[in-house]
Coordinates of C-alpha atoms in Angstrom, one line a residue:
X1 CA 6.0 -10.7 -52.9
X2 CA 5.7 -14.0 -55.3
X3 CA 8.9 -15.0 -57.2
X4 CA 8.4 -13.6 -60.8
X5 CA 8.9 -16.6 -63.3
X6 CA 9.9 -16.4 -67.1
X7 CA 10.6 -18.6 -69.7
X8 CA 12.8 -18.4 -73.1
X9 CA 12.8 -21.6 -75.4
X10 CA 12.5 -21.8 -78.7
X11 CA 9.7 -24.5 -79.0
X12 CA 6.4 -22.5 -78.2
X13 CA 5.0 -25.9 -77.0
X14 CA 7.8 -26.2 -74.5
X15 CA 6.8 -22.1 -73.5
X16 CA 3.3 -22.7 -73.7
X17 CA 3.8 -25.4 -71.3
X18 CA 5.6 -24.3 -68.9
X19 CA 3.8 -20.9 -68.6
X20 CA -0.2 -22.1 -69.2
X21 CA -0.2 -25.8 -68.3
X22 CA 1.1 -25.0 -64.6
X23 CA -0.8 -23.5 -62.4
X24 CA 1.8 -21.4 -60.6
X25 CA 0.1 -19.7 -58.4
X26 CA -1.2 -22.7 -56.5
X27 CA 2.9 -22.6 -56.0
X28 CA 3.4 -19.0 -54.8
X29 CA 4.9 -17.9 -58.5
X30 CA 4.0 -15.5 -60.9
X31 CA 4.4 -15.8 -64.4
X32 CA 5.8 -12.7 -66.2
X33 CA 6.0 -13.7 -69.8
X34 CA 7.9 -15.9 -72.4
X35 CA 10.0 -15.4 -75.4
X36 CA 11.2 -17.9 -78.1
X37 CA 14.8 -16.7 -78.8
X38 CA 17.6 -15.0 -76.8
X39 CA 17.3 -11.1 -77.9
X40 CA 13.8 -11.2 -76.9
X41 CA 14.2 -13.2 -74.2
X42 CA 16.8 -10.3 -73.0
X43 CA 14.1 -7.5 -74.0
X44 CA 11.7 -9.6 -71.4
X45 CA 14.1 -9.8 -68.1
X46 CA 15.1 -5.9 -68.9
X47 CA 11.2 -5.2 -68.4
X48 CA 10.0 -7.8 -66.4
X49 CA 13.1 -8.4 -64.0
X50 CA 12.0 -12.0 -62.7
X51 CA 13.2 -13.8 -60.0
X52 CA 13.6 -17.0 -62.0
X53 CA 14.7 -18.1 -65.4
X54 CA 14.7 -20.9 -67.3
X55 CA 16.1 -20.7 -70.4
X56 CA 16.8 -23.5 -73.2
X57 CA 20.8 -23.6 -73.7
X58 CA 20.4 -23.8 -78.0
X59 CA 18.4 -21.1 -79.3
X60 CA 17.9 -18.3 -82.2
X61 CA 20.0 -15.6 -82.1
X62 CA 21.4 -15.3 -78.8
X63 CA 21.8 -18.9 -77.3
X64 CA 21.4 -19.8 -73.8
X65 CA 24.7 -19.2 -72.4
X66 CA 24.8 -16.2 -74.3
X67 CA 21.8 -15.1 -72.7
X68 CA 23.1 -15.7 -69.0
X69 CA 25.9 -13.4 -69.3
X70 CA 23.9 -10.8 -70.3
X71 CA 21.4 -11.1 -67.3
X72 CA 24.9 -11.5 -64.9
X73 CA 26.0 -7.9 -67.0
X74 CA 22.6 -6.5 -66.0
X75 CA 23.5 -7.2 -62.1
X76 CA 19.7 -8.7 -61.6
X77 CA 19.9 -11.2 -59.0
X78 CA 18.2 -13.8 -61.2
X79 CA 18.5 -17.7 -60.2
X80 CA 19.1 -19.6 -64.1
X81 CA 17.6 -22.5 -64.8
X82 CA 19.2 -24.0 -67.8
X83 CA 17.2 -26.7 -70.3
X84 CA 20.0 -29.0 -71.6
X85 CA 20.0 -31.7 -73.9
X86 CA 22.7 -34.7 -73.7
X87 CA 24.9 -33.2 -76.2
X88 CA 25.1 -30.0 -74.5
X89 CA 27.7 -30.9 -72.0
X90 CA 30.2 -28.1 -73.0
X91 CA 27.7 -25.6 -72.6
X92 CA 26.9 -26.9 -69.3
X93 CA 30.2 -26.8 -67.9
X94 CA 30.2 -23.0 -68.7
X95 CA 26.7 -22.8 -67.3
X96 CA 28.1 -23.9 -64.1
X97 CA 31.6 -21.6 -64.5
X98 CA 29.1 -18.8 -64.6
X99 CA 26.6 -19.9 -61.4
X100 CA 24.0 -21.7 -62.7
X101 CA 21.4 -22.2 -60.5
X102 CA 20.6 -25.9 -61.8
X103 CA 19.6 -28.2 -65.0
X104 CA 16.5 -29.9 -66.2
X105 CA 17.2 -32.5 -69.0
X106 CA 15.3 -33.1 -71.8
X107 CA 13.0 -35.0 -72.4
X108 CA 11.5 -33.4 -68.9
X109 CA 7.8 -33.8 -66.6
X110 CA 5.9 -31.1 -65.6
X111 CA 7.1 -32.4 -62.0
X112 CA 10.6 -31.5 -62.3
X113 CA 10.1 -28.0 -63.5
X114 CA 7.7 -27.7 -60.9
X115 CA 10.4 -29.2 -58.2
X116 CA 12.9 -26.8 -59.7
X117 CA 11.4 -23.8 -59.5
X118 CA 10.3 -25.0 -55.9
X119 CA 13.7 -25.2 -55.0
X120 CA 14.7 -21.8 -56.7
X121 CA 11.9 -19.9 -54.3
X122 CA 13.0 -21.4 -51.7
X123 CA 16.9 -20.1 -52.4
X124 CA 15.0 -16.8 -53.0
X125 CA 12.6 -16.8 -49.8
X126 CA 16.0 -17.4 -48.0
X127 CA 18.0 -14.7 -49.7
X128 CA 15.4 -12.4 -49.0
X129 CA 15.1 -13.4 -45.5
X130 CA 18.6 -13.0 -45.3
X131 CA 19.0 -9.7 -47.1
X132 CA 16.1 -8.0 -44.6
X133 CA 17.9 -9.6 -41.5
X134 CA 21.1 -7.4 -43.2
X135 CA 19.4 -4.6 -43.5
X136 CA 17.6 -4.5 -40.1
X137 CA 21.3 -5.2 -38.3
X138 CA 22.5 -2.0 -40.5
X139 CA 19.4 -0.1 -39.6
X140 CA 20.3 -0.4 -35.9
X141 CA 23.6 0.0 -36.2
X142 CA 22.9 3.1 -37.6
X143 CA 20.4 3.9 -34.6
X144 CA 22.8 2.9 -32.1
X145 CA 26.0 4.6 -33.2
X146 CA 25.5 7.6 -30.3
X147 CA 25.5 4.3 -27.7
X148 CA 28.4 2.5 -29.7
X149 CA 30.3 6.0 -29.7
X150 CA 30.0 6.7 -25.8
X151 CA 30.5 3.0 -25.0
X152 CA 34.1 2.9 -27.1
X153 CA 35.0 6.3 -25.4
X154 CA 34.6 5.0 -22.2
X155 CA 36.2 2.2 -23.1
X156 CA 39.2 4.2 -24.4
X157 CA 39.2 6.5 -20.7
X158 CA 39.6 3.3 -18.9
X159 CA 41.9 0.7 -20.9
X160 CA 45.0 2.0 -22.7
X161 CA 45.1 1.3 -26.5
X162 CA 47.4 1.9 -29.6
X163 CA 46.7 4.0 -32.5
X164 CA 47.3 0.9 -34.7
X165 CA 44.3 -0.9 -32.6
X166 CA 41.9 2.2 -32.4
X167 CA 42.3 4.1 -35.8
X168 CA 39.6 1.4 -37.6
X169 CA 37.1 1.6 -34.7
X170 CA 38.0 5.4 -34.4
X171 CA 36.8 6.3 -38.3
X172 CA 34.0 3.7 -38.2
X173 CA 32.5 5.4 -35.5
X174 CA 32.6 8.8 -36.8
X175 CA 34.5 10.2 -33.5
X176 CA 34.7 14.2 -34.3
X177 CA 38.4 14.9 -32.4
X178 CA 41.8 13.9 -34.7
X179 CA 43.4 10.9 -32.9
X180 CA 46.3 13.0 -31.6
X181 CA 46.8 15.8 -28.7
X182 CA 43.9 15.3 -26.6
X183 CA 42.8 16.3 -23.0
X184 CA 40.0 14.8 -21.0
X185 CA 37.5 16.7 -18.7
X186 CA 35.6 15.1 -16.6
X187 CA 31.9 17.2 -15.1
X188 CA 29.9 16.3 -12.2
X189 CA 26.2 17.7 -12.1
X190 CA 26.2 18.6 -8.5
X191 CA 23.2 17.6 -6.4
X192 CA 22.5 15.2 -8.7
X193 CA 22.9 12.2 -6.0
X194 CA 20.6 13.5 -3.6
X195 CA 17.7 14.5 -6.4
X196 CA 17.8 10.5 -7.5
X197 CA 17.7 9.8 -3.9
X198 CA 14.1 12.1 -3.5
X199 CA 12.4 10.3 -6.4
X200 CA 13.8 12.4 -9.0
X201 CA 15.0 10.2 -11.6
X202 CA 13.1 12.0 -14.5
X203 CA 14.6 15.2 -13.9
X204 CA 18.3 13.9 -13.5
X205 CA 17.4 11.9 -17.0
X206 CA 16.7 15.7 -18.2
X207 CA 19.4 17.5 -16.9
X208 CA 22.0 15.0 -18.3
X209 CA 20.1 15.3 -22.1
X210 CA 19.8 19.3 -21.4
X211 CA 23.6 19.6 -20.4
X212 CA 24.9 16.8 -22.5
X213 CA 23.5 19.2 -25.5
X214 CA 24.8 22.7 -23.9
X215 CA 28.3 21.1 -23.4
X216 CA 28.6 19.9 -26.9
X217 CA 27.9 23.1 -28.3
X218 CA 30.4 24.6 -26.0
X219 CA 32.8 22.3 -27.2
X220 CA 32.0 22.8 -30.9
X221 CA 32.4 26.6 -30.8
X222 CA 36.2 25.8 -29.4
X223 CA 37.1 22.7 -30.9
X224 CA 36.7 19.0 -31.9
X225 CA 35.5 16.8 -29.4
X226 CA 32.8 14.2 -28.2
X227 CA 30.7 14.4 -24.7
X228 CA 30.2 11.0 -23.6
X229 CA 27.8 10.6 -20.6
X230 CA 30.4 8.6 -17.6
X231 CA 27.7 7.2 -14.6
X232 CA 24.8 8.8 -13.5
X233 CA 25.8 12.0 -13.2
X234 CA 29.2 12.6 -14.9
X235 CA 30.3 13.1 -18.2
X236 CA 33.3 12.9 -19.6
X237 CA 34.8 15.2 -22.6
X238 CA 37.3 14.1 -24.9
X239 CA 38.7 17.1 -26.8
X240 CA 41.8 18.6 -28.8
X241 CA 43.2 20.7 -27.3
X242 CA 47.1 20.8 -27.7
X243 CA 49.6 21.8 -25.3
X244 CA 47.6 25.3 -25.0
X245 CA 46.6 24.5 -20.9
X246 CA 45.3 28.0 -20.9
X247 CA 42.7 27.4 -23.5
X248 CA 41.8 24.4 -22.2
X249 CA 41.0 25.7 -18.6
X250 CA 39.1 28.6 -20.6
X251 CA 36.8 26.3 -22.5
X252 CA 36.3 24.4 -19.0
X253 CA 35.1 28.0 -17.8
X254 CA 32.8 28.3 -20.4
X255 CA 31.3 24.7 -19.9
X256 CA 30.8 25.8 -16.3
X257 CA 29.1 29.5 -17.2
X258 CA 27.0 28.4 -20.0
X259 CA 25.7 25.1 -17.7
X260 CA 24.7 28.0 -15.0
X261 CA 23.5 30.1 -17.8
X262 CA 21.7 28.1 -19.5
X263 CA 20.1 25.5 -17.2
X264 CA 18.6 25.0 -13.8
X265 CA 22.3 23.0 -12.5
X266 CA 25.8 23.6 -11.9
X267 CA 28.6 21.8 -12.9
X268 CA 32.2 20.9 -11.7
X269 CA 34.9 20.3 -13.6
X270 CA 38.4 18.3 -13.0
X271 CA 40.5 19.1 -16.3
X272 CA 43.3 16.2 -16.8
X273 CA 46.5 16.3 -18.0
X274 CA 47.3 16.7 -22.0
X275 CA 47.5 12.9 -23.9
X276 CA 49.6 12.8 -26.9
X277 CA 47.6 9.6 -28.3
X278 CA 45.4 7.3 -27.4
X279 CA 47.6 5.8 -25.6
X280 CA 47.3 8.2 -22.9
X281 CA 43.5 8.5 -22.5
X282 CA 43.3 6.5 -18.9
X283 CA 45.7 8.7 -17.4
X284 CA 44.3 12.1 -18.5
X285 CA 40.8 11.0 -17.4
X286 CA 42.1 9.6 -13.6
X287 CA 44.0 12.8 -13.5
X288 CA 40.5 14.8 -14.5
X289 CA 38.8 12.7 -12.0
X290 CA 41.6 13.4 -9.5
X291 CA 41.2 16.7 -9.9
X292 CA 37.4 16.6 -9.9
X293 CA 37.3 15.3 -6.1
X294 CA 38.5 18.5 -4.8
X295 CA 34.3 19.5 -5.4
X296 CA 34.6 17.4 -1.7
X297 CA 35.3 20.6 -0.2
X298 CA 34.4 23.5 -2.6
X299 CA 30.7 23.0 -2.5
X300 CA 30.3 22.6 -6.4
X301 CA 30.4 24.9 -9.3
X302 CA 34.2 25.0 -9.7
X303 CA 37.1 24.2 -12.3
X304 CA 39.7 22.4 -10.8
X305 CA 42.9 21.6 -13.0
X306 CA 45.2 18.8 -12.4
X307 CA 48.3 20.9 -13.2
X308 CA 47.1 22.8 -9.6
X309 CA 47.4 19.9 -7.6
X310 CA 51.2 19.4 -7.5
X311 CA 51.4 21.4 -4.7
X312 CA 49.3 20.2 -2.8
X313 CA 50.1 19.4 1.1
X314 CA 51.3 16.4 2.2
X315 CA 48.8 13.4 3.6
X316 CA 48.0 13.1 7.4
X317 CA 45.9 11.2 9.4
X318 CA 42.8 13.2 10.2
X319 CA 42.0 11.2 13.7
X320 CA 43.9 9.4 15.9
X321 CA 44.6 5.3 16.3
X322 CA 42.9 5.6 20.0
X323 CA 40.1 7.4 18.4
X324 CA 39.2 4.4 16.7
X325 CA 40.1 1.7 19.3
X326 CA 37.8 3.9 21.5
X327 CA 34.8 3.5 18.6
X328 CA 35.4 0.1 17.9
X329 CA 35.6 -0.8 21.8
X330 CA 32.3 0.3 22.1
X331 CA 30.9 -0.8 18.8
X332 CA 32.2 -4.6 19.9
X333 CA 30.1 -4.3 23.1
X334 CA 27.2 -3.3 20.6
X335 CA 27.2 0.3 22.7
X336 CA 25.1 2.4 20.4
X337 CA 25.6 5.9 22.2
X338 CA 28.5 5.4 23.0
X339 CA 29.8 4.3 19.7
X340 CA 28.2 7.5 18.2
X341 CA 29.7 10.1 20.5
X342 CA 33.3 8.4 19.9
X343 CA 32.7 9.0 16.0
X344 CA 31.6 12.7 16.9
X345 CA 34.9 13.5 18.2
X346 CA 36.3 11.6 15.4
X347 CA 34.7 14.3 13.1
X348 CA 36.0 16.7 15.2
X349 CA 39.5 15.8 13.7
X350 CA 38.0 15.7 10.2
X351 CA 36.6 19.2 10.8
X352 CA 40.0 20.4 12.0
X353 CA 42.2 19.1 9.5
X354 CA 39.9 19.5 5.9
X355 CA 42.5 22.0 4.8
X356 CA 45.4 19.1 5.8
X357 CA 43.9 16.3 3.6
X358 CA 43.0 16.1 0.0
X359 CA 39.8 14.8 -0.8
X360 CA 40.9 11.0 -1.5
X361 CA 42.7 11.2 1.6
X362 CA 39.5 12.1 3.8
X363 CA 37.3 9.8 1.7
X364 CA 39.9 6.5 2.3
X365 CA 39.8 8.0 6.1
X366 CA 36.0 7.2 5.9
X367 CA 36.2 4.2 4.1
X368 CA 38.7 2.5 6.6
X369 CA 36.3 3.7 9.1
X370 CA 33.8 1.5 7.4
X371 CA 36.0 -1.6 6.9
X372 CA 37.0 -1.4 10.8
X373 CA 33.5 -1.2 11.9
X374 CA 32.1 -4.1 9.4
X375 CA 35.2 -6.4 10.6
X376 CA 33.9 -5.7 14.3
X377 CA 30.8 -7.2 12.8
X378 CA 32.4 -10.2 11.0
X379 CA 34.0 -11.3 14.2
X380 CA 31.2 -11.1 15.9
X381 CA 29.2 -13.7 13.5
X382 CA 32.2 -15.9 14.3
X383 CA 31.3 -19.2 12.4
X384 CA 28.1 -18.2 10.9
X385 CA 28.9 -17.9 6.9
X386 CA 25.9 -15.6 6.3
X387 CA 26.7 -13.3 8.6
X388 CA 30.1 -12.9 7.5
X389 CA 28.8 -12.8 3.9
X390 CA 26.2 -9.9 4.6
X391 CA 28.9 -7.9 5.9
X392 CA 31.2 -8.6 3.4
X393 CA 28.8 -7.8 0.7
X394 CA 27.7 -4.5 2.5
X395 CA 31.0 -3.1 2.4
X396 CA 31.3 -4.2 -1.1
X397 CA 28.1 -2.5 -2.2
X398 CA 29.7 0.5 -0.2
X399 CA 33.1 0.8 -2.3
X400 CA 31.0 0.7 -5.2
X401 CA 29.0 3.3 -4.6
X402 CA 31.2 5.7 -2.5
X403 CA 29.5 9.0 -1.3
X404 CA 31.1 12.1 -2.8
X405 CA 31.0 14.7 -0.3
X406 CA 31.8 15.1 3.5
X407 CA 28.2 15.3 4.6
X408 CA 27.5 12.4 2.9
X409 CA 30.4 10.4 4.4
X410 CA 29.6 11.2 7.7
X411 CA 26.2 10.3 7.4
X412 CA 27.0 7.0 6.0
X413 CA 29.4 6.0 8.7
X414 CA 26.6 7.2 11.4
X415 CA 24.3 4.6 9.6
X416 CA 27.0 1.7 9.4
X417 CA 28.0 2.2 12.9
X418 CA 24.2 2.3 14.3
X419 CA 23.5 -1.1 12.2
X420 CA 26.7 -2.8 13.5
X421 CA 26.1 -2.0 17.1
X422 CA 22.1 -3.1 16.6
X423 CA 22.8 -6.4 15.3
X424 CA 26.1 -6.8 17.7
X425 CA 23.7 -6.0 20.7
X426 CA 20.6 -8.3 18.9
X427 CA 23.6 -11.5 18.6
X428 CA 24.6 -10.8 22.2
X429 CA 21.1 -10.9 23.3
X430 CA 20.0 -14.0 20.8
X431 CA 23.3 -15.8 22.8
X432 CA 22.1 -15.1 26.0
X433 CA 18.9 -16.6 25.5
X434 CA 20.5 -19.6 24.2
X435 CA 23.1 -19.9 27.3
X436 CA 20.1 -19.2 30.0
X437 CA 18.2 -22.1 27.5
X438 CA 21.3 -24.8 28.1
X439 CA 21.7 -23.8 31.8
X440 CA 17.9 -24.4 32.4
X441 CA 18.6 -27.8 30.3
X442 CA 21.5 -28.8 32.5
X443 CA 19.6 -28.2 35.6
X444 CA 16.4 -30.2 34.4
X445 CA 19.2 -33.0 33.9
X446 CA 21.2 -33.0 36.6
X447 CA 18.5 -32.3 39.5
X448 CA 20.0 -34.8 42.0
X449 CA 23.5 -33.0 41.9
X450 CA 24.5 -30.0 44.1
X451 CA 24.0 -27.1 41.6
X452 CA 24.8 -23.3 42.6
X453 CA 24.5 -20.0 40.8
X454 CA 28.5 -20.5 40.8
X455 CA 29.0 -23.7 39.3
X456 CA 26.1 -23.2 36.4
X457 CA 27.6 -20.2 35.6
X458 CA 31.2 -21.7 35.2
X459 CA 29.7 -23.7 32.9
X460 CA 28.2 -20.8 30.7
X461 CA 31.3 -19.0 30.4
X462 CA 29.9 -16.3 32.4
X463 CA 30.3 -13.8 35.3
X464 CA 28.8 -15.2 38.5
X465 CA 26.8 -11.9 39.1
X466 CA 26.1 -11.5 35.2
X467 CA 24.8 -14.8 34.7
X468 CA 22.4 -14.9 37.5
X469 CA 20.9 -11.5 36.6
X470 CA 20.8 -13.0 32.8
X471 CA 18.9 -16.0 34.5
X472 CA 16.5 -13.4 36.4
X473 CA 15.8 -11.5 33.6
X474 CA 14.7 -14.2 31.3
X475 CA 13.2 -16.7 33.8
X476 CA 11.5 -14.5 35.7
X477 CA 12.8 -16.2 39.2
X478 CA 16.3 -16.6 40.5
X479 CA 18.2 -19.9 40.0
X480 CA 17.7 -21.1 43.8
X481 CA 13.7 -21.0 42.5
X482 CA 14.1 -22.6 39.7
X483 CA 16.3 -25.1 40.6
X484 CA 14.0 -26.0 44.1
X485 CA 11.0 -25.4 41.8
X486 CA 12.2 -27.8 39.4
X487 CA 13.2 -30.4 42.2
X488 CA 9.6 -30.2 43.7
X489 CA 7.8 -31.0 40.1
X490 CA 10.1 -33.8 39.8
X491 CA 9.2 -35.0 43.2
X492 CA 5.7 -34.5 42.8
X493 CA 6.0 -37.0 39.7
X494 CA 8.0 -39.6 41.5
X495 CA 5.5 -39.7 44.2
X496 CA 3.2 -40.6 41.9
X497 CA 5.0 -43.4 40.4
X498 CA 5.4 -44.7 44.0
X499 CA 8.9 -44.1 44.6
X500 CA 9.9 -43.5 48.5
X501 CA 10.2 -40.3 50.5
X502 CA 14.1 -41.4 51.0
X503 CA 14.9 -42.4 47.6
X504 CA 13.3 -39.4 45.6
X505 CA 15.3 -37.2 48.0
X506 CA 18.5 -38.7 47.5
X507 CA 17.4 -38.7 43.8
X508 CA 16.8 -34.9 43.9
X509 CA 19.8 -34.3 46.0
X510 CA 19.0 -33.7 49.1
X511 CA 21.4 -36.0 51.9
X512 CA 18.4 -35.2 54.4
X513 CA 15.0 -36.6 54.3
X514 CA 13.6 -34.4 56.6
X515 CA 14.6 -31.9 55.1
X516 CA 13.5 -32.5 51.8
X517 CA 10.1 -33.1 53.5
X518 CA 10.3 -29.6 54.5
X519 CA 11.4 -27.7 51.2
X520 CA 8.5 -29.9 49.6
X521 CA 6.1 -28.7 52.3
X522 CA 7.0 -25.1 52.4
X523 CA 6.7 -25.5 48.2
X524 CA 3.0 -27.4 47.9
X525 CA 1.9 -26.8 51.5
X526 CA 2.0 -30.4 52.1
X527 CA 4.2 -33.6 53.3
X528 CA 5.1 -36.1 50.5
X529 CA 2.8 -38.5 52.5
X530 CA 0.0 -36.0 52.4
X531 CA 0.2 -35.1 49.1
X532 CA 0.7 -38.6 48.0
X533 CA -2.3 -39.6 49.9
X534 CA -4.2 -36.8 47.9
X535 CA -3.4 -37.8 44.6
X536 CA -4.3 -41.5 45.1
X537 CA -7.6 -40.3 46.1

């Protein structure tokens, strides 16, 4: 929309020139009008409301300044522009007092009221630019108080905080509950983790709207509070609820029923333990959490309160330290069956003592399980820095993402321990290949020296009987047929440089000449004379 322009002076030449002998709209402005005194020039910015004003300071009537402080009573965002004269300094300095947006002196061009107004559009082009950007930041603030509400609350669960600090966010937000005597619940769509894992992302995304909406209305039949969503499938509810423990495990009930009632999912439910203030909102939710985990053993579709957990029996180990010497023994040697039977009877103990170990208990069981069998892997990279990062950053991705049920666990561990003993038992075998590769090296190099199956595999680090059945199986021969294979291409080469019978064999070992001459027969079918004859045609 064009600036609106008007002009009050009382010289209609002065008017009639600023508002006919410009053309304005070549500029982007639009005249609205003129007046020659300052009541009518008052009557013209009531109806026309311009954008910009010039305005002679001595006039009829109602002078300039005058005239300003009405527009500034009106509240019309109007920018001023003020014709002065050189004896209407006083004036001037009030003009400025009162904002002013700037001055043209007479005797003035065309040019500079042209330059001035310029300059006022572009204030106004800014402000307006200014005022939308405003306006669009409230707009979304607006749109995105839900997302600003659940990220605060979560905020609140996990980092402890004053009244003082909260109260301003707190009513800026619009949180229903008072800021005093709260409890937190935390509820766990079961299933949900396995439905993502079958491509079922849309209806998890549908199930957390569905039951976000039936657990609000829940709550609001009972009392103030605010359903935050808490992961992928958890939310967490912040309510009042008092001291009155019995209400709150009621309303926890009713979440449950009307979830089952009212929707194709259960729920479980931890209930925490009552929080004065704020103050107390991270303890209250670990304790709803806390409580929460004992869906590890129910199967789902439970309440489960805090308060119940005092007596709960004492920690003990589930399996025993051989048990996982045993596993790890066999995972080192990359032993894939055997590694897999070990953790069977492992879960044997698990199966045995469920009633003996709270859920965090059996889940840290698991997870040291994990760490043990990843460090097996780490040693085994040794000095290769990727290696050790990989396995480092699996296990990292595994704490993270923690599976929430027995079943889950043990399938997990089944996986990690498969993966460790494959790529223990692929290292072992890459190795081997490389220590057959530097013993076939050696032997090419050191041909005239007395090599044995004992003394190359010394060198490898190896079993005698280990190595040469490593040798076998990747040669193809035995390492007497290499080595007098090896030997005899070397000799057929140094006969053909012209070397003698006596010195090749001394060069290739052998203390005998005859004897060479009769490995090198029994190996081409022909003397070193003969074949040396052969190959000089």
């Amino acid at each position: 929309m064009k600036p609106k322009l008007c002009v009050i002076d009382d010289s209609r030449i002065v008017c009639n020139g600023i508002m006919n002998h410009i053309r304005w709209e070549e500029h982007g402005i639009e005249p609205a009008g003129a007046a020659m005194d300052g009541e009518a020039g008052l009557a013209l910015v009531r109806r026309e409301r311009p954008d910009i004003l010039i305005t002679d300071i001595r006039m009829p009537r109602k002078n300039g300044i005058e005239l300003f402080r009405d527009v500034l009573d009106l509240g019309w965002p109007c920018k001023v522009i003020l014709i002065s004269g050189y004896t209407d300094f006083e004036y001037a300095q009030e003009a400025v007092r009162l904002g002013a947006f700037d001055f043209v002196s007479k005797p003035f061009l065309a040019e500079e009221i042209v330059a001035v107004v310029n300059k006022a559009k572009a204030r106004i082009e800014a402000e307006r630019e200014e005022t939308a950007r405003v306006r669009g930041l409230e707009s979304r603030v607006r749109e995105s108080l839900p997302l600003l509400r659940q990220e605060f609350v979560q905020l609140l669960l996990r980092v402890a905080s004053t009244p003082e600090q909260t109260a301003k966010r707190w009513d800026f937000l619009q949180l229903p509950p008072a800021m005093a005597d709260f409890v937190v619940l935390a509820v766990e769509i079961d299933g949900a983790e396995p439905s993502v894992a079958s491509g079922g992302i849309l209806d998890i995304e549908l199930a957390r709207f569905s039951l976000s909406n039936i657990l609000e209305e829940t709550v609001a039949q009972a009392t103030r509070g605010v359903v935050v969503r808490d992961g992928l499938s958890r939310f967490a509810l912040v309510l009042n609820a008092g001291q009155d423990a019995d209400a709150t495990s009621q309303l926890a009930e009713l979440c449950r029923e009307h979830v089952e009632r009212y929707s194709r999912h259960t729920v479980s439910i931890g209930v925490g333990s009552p929080a004065p203030t704020v103050r107390e909102l991270p303890e209250s939710y670990r304790h709803a959490l806390a409580a929460l985990s004992y869906s590890f053993f129910s199967g789902g579709n439970s309440v489960f309160r805090y308060a119940d957990l005092a007596d709960r029996p004492a920690e003990t180990e589930p399996y025993s330290p051989d048990s996982e010497k045993e596993l790890l023994l066999y995972a080192r040697a990359g032993n894939k069956t055997r590694a897999l039977e070990a953790l069977s009877a492992i879960y044997a103990g698990f199966d045995d003592k469920r009633t003996q170990v709270a859920p965090d208990g059996t889940a840290s069981a698991f997870l040291k399980l994990a760490e043990a069998l990843y460090g097996v892997l780490a040693a085994a990279a040794g000095k290769d820095a990727d290696a050790r990062g990989r396995a480092a950053g699996e296990l990292r991705a595994l704490r993270a993402e923690a599976p929430r049920t027995l079943a889950a666990w043990k399938e997990t561990i089944d996986r990690v321990c498969a993966d460790v003993c494959d790529r223990i038992a692929a290292e072992r075998t890459h190795e081997s290949e490389a220590d057959i590769q530097r013993s076939v090296a050696y032997i090419r190099a050191h041909l005239q020296e007395s090599l044995t199956v004992q003394s190359l595999a010394r060198l490898a680090c190896l079993s005698t009987s280990y190595f040469a059945n490593l040798f076998k199986k990747q040669t193809g021969v035995t390492v007497a047929q290499f080595i007098i294979a090896e030997r005899m291409n070397r000799a057929k080469e140094l006969l053909a440089e012209g070397k003698q019978v006596q010195e090749i064999a001394a060069m290739l070992g052998y203390e005998d000449r005859v004897y060479f001459s009769d490995a090198f027969k029994k190996h081409t079918g022909l003397t070193p004379s003969e074949y040396r004859q052969r190959i000089s045609g």
